[in-house]
PDB file of C-alpha atoms in Angstrom:
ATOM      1  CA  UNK P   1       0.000   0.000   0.000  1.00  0.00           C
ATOM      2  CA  UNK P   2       1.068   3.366  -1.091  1.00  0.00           C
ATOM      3  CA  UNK P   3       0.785   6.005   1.299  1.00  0.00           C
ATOM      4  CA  UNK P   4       2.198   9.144  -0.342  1.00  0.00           C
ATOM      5  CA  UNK P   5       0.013  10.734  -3.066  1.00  0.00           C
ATOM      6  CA  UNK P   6       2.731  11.667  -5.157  1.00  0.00           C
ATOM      7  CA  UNK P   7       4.011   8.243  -5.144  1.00  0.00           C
ATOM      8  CA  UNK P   8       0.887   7.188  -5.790  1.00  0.00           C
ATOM      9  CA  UNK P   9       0.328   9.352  -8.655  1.00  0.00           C
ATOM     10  CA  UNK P  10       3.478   8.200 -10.221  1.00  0.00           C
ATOM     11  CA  UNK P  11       3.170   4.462  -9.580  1.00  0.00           C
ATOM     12  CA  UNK P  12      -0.035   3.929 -11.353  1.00  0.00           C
ATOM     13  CA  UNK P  13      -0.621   4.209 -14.890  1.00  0.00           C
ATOM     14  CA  UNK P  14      -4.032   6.582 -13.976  1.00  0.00           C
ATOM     15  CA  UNK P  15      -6.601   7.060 -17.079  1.00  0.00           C
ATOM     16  CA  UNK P  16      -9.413   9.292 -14.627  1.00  0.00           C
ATOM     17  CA  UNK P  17      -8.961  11.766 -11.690  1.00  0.00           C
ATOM     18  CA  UNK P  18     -10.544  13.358  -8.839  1.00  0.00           C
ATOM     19  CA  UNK P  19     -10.213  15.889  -6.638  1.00  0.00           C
ATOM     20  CA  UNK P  20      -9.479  15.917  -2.890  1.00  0.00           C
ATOM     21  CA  UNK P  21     -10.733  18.413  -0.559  1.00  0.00           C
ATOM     22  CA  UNK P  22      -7.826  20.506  -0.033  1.00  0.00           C
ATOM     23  CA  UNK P  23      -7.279  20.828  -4.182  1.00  0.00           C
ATOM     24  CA  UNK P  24      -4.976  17.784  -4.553  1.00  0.00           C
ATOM     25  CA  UNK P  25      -5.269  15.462  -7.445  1.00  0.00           C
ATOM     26  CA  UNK P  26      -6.231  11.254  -7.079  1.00  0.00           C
ATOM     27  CA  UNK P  27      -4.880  10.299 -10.369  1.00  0.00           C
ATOM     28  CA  UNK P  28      -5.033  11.634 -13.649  1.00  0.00           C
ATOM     29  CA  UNK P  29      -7.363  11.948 -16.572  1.00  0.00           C
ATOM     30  CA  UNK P  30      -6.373  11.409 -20.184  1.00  0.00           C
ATOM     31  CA  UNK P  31      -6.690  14.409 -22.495  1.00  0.00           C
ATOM     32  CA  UNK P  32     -10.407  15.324 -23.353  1.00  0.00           C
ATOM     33  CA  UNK P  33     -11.921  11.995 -22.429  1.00  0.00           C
ATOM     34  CA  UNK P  34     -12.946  11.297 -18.627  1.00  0.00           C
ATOM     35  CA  UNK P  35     -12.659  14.893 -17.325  1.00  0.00           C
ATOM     36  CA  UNK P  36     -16.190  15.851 -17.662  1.00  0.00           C
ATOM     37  CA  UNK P  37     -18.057  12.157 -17.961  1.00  0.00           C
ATOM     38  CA  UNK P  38     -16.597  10.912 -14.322  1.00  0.00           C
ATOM     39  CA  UNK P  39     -17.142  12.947 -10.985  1.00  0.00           C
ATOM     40  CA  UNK P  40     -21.215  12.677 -12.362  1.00  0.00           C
ATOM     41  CA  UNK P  41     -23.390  12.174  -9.367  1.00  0.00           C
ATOM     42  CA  UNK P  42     -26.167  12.688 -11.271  1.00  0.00           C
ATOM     43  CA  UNK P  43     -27.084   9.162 -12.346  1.00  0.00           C
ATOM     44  CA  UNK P  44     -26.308   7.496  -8.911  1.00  0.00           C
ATOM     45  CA  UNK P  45     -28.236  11.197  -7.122  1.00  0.00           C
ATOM     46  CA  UNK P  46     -31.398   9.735  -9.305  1.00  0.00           C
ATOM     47  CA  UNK P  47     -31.172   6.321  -8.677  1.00  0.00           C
ATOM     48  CA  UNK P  48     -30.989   7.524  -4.698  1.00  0.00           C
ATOM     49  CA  UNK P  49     -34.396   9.302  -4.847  1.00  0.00           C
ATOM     50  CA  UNK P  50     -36.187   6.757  -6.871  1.00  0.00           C
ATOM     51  CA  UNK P  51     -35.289   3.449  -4.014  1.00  0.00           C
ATOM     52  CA  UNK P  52     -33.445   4.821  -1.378  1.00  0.00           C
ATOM     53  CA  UNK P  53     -30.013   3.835  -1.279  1.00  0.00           C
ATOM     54  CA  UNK P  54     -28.885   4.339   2.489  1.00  0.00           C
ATOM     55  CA  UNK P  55     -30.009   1.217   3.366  1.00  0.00           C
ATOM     56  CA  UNK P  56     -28.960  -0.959   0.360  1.00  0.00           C
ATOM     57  CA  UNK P  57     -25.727  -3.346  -0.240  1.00  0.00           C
ATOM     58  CA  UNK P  58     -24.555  -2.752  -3.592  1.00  0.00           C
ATOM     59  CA  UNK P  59     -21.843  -4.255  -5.588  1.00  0.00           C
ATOM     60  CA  UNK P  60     -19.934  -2.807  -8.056  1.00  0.00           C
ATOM     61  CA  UNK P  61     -19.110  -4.436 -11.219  1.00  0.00           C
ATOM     62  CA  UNK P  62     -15.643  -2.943 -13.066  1.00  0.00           C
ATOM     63  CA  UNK P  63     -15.370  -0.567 -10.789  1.00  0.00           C
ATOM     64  CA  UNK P  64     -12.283   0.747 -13.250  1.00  0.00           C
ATOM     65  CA  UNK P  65     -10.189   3.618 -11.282  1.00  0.00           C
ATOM     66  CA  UNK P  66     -12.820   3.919  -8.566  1.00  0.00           C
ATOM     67  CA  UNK P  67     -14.374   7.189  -9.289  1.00  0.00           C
ATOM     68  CA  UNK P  68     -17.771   5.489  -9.247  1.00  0.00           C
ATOM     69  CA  UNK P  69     -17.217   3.877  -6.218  1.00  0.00           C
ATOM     70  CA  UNK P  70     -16.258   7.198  -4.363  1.00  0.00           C
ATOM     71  CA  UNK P  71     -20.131   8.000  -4.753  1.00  0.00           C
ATOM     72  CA  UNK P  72     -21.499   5.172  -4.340  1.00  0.00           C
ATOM     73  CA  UNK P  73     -19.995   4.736  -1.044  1.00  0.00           C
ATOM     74  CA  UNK P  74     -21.984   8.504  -0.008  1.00  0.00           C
ATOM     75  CA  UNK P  75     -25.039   6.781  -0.577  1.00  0.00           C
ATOM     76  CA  UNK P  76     -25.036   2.811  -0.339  1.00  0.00           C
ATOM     77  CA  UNK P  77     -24.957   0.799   3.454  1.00  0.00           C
ATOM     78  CA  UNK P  78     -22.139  -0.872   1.932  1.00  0.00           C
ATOM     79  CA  UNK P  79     -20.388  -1.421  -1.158  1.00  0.00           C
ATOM     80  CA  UNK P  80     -18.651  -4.549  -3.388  1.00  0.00           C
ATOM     81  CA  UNK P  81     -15.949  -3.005  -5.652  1.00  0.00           C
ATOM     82  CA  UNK P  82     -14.818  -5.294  -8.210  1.00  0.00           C
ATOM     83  CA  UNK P  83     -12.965  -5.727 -11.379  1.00  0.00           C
ATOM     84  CA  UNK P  84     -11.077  -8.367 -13.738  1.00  0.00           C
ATOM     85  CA  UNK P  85      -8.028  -6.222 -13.973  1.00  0.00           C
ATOM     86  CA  UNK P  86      -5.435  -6.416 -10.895  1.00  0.00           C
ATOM     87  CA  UNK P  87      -4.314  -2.453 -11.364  1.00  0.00           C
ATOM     88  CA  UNK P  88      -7.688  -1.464 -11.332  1.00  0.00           C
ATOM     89  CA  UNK P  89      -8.833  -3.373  -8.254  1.00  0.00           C
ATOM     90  CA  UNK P  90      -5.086  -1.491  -6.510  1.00  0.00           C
ATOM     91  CA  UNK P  91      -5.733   1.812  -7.947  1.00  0.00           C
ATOM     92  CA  UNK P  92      -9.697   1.901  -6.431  1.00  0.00           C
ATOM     93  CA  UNK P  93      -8.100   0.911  -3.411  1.00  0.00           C
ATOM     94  CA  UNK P  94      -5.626   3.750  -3.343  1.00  0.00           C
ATOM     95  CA  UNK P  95      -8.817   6.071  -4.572  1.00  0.00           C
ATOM     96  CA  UNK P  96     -10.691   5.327  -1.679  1.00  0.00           C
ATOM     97  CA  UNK P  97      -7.632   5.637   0.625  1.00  0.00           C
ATOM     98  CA  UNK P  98      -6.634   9.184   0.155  1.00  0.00           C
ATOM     99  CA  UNK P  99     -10.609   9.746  -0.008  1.00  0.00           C
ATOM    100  CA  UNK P 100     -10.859   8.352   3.399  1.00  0.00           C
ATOM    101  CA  UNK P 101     -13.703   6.352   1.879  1.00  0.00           C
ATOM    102  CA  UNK P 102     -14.043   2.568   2.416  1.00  0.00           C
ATOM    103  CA  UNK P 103     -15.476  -0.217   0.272  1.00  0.00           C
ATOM    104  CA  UNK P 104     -14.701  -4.353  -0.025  1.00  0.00           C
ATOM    105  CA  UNK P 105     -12.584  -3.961  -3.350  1.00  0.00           C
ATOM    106  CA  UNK P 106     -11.220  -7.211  -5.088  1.00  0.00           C
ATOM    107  CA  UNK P 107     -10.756  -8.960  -8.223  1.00  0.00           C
ATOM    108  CA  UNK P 108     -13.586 -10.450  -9.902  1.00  0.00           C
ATOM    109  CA  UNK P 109     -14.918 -11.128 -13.611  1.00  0.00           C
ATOM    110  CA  UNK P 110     -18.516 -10.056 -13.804  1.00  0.00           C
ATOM    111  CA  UNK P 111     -19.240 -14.099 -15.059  1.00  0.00           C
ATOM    112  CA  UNK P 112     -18.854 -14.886 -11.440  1.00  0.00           C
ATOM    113  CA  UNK P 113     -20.883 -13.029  -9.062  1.00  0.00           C
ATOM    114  CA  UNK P 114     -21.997 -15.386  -6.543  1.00  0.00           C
ATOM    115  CA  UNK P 115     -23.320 -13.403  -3.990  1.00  0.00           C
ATOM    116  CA  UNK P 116     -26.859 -11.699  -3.338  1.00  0.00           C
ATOM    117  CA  UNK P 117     -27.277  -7.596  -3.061  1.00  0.00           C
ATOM    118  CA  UNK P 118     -29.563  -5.252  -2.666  1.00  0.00           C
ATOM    119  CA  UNK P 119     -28.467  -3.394  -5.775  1.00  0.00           C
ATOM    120  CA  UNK P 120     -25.650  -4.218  -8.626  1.00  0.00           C
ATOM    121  CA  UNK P 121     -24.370  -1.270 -10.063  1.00  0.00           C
ATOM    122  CA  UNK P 122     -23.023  -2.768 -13.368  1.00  0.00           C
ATOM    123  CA  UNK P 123     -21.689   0.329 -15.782  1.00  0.00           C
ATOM    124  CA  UNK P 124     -19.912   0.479 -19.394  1.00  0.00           C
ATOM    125  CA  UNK P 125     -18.972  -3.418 -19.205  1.00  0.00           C
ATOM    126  CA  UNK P 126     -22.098  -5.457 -20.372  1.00  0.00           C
ATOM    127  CA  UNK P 127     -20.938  -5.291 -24.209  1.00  0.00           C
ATOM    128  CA  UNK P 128     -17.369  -6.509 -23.455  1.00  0.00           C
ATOM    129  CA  UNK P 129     -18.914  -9.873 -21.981  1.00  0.00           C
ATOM    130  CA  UNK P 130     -18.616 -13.169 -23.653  1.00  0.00           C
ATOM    131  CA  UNK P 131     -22.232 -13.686 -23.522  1.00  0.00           C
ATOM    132  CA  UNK P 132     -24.373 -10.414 -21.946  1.00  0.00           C
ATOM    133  CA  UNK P 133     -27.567 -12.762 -22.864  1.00  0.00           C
ATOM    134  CA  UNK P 134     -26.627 -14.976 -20.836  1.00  0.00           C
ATOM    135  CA  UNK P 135     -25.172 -12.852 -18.337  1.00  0.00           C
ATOM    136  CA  UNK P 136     -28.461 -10.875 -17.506  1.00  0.00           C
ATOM    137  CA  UNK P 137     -30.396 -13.872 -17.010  1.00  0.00           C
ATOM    138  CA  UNK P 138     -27.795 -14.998 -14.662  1.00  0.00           C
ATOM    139  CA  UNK P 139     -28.123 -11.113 -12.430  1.00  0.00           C
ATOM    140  CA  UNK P 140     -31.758 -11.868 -11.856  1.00  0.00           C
ATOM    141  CA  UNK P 141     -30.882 -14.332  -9.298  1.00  0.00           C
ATOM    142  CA  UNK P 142     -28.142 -12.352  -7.192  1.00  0.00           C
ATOM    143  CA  UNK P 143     -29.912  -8.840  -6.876  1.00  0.00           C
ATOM    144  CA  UNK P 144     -32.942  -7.221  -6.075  1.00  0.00           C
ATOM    145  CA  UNK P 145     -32.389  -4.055  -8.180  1.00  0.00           C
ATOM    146  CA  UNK P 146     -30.058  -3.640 -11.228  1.00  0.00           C
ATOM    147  CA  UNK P 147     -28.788  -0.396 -12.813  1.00  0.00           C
ATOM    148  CA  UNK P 148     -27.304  -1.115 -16.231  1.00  0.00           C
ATOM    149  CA  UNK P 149     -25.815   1.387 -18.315  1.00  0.00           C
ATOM    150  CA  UNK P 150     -24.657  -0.643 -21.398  1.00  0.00           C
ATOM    151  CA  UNK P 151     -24.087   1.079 -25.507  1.00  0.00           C
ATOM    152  CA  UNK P 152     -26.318  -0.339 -28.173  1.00  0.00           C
ATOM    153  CA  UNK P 153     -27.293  -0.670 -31.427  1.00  0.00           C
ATOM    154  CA  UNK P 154     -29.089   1.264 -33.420  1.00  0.00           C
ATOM    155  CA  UNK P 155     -29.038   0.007 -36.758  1.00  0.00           C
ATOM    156  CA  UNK P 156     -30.348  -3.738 -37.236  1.00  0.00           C
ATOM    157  CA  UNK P 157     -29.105  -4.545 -40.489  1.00  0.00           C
ATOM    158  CA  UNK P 158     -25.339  -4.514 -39.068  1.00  0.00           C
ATOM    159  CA  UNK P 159     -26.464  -6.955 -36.772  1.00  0.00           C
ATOM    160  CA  UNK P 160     -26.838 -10.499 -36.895  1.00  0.00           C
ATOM    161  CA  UNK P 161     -29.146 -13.405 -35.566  1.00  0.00           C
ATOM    162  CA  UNK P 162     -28.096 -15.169 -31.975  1.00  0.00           C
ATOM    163  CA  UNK P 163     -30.131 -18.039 -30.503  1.00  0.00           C
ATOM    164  CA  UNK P 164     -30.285 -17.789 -26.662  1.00  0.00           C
ATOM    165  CA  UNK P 165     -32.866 -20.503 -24.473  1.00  0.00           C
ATOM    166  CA  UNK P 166     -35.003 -21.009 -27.637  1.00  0.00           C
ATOM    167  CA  UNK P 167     -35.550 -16.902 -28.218  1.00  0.00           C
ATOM    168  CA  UNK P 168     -33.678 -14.751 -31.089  1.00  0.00           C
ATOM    169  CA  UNK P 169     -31.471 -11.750 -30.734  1.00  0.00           C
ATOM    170  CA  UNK P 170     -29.886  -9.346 -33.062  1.00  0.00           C
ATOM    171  CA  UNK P 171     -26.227  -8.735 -31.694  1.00  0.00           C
ATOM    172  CA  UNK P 172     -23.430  -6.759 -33.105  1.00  0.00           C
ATOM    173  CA  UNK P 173     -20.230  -8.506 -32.643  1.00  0.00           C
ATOM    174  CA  UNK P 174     -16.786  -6.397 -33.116  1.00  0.00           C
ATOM    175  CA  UNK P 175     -13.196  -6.209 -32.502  1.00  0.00           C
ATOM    176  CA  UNK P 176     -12.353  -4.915 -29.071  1.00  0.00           C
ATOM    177  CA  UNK P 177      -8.651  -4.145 -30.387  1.00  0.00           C
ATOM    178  CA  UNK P 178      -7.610  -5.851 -27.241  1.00  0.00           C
ATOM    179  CA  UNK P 179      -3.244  -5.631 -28.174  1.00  0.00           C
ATOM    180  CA  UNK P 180      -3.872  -2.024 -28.851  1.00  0.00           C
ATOM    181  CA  UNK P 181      -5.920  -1.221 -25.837  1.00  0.00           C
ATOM    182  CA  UNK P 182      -4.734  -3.832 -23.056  1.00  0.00           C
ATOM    183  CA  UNK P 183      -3.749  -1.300 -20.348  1.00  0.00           C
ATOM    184  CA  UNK P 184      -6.757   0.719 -20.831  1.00  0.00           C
ATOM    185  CA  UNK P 185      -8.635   0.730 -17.844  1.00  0.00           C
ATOM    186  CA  UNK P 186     -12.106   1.453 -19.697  1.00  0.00           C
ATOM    187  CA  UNK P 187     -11.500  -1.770 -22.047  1.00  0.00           C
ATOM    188  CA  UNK P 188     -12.616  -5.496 -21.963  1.00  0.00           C
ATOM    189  CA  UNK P 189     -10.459  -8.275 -20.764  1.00  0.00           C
ATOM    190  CA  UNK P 190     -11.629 -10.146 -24.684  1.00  0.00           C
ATOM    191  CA  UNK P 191     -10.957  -9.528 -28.013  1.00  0.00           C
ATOM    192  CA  UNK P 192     -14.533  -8.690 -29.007  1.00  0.00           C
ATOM    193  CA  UNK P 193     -17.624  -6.743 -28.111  1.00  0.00           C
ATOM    194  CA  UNK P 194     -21.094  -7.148 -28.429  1.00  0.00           C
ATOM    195  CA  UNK P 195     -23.684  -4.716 -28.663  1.00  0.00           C
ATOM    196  CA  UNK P 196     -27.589  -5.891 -28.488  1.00  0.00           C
ATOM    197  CA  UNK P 197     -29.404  -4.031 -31.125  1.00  0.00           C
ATOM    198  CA  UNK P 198     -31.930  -2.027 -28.714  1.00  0.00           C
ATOM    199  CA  UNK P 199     -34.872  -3.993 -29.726  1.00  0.00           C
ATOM    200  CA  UNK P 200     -33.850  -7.081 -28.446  1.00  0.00           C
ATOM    201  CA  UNK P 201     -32.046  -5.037 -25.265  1.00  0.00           C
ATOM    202  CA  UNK P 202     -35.653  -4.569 -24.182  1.00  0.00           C
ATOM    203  CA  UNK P 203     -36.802  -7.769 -25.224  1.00  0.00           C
ATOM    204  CA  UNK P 204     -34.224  -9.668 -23.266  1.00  0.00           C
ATOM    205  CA  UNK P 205     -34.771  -7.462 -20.321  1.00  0.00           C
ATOM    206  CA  UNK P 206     -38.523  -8.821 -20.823  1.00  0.00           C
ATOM    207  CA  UNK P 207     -37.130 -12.408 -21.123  1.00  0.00           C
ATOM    208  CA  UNK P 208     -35.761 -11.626 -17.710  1.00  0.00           C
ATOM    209  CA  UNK P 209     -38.165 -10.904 -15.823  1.00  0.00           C
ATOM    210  CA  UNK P 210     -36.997  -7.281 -15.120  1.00  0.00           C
ATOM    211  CA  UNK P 211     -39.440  -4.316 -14.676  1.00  0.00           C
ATOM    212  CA  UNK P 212     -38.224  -0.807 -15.339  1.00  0.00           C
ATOM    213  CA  UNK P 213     -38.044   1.335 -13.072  1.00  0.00           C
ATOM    214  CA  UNK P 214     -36.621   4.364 -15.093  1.00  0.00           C
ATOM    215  CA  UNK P 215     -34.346   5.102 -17.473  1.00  0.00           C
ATOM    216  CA  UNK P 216     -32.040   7.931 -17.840  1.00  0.00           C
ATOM    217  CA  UNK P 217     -29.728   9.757 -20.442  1.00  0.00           C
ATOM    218  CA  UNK P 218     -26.310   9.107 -19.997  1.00  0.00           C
ATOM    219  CA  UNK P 219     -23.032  10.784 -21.045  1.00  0.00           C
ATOM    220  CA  UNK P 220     -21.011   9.364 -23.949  1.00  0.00           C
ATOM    221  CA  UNK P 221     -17.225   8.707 -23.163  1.00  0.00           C
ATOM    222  CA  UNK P 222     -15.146   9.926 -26.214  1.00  0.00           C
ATOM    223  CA  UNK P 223     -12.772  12.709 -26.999  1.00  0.00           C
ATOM    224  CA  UNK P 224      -9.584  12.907 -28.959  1.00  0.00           C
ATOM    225  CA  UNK P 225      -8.716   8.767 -28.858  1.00  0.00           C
ATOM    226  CA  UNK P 226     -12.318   7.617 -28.355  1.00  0.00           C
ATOM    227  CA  UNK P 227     -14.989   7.635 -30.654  1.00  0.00           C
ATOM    228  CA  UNK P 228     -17.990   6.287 -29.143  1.00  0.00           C
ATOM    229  CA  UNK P 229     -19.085   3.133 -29.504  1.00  0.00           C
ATOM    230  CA  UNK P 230     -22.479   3.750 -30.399  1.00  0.00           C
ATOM    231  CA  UNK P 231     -25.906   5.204 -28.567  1.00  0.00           C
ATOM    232  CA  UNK P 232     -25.657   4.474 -24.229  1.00  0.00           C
ATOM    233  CA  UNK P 233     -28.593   4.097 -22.146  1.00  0.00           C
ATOM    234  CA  UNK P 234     -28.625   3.535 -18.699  1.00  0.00           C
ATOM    235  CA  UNK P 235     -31.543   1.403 -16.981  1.00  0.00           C
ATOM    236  CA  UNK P 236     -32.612   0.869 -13.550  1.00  0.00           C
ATOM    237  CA  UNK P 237     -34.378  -2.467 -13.183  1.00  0.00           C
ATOM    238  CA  UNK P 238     -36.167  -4.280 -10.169  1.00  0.00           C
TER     239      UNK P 238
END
């Protein structure tokens, strides 16, 4: 553990920042990307006034640099931070530290939650899954409320046909550049994404057996390295 922020600072290959009560920085954002997307209560503020979330366990799935977590931790009894990448599970830890926050933070691929929570706060990873059909089905039996904030896709016809428990799907499958974009913090651990067309988002959340609760306009991540991936949408479920 790292106990000097300007060690800190330097140790860590940091992609996001934030900003500690007496000016100092956490980290460090990339040029024009994270600055004004992160440090956003406003999702997790909304979420807050529709269920309440001072009495609620919540995990956090890729919790990336922690910025995320830092809020939820304001608001949530408790809170699961977790991630498939070791130096993002150490750099939310060092987050939270110089915060003076605390959360459970650890290493985990989102394939293998096996514990129940009040709420899973599962943000900008649901496309870089192996199987985010499969996936969601799985989340209905380990939560009690779900907020997903996932990209889609708008245009069918550059989607094609997947078969999941008898039902059909339009997915768009893509290159996730992974040897390009390995020590990203914001990419997937696999080679590919897949993006639901929005249709069949809906229809799987249907499929289910999630009811929405609300859903709200999110923030695209892209600047000068990123161009977005595509519409996002962010969806609180029950």
């Amino acid at each position: 553990m790292i106990t000097d922020l300007n060690e800190a600072n330097k140790e860590f290959d940091w992609q996001c920042h934030s900003l500690l009560s007496n000016g100092q920085f956490v980290g460090k954002s990339l040029p024009g990307m994270y600055e004004k997307a992160f440090n956003d209560k406003t999702i997790i503020e909304k979420i807050n006034n529709l269920i309440d979330l001072s009495d609620k366990t919540c995990l956090e799935v890729a919790c990336c640099e922690g910025l995320y977590t830092l809020i939820l931790c304001d608001y949530c009894k408790s809170v699961d931070a977790t991630d498939a990448r070791p130096e993002n599970v150490q750099k939310t830890i060092h987050r939270l530290f110089f915060h003076k926050k605390y959360a459970k933070v650890y290493e985990l691929k989102c394939e293998n939650i096996n514990n129940y929570y009040d709420i899973i706060y599962h943000s900008g990873v649901f496309y870089h899954l192996i199987n985010p059909i499969e996936h969601l089905f799985k989340l209905r039996n380990f939560c009690n409320y779900l907020y997903l904030e996932t990209h889609y896709e708008n245009d069918v016809k550059k989607c094609i046909k997947f078969k999941f428990d008898k039902k059909f799907y339009y997915i768009k499958k893509k290159s996730n550049n992974l040897k390009k974009n390995k020590r990203s913090a914001f990419y997937g651990i696999y080679d590919y994404e897949i993006l639901l067309y929005k249709k069949s988002l809906f229809d799987l959340i249907t499929n289910c057996k999630f009811e929405i609760i609300d859903i709200f306009k999110v923030k695209k991540l892209e600047g000068k390295k990123r161009k977005p991936k595509g519409e996002r949408i962010g969806i609180l479920l029950k």
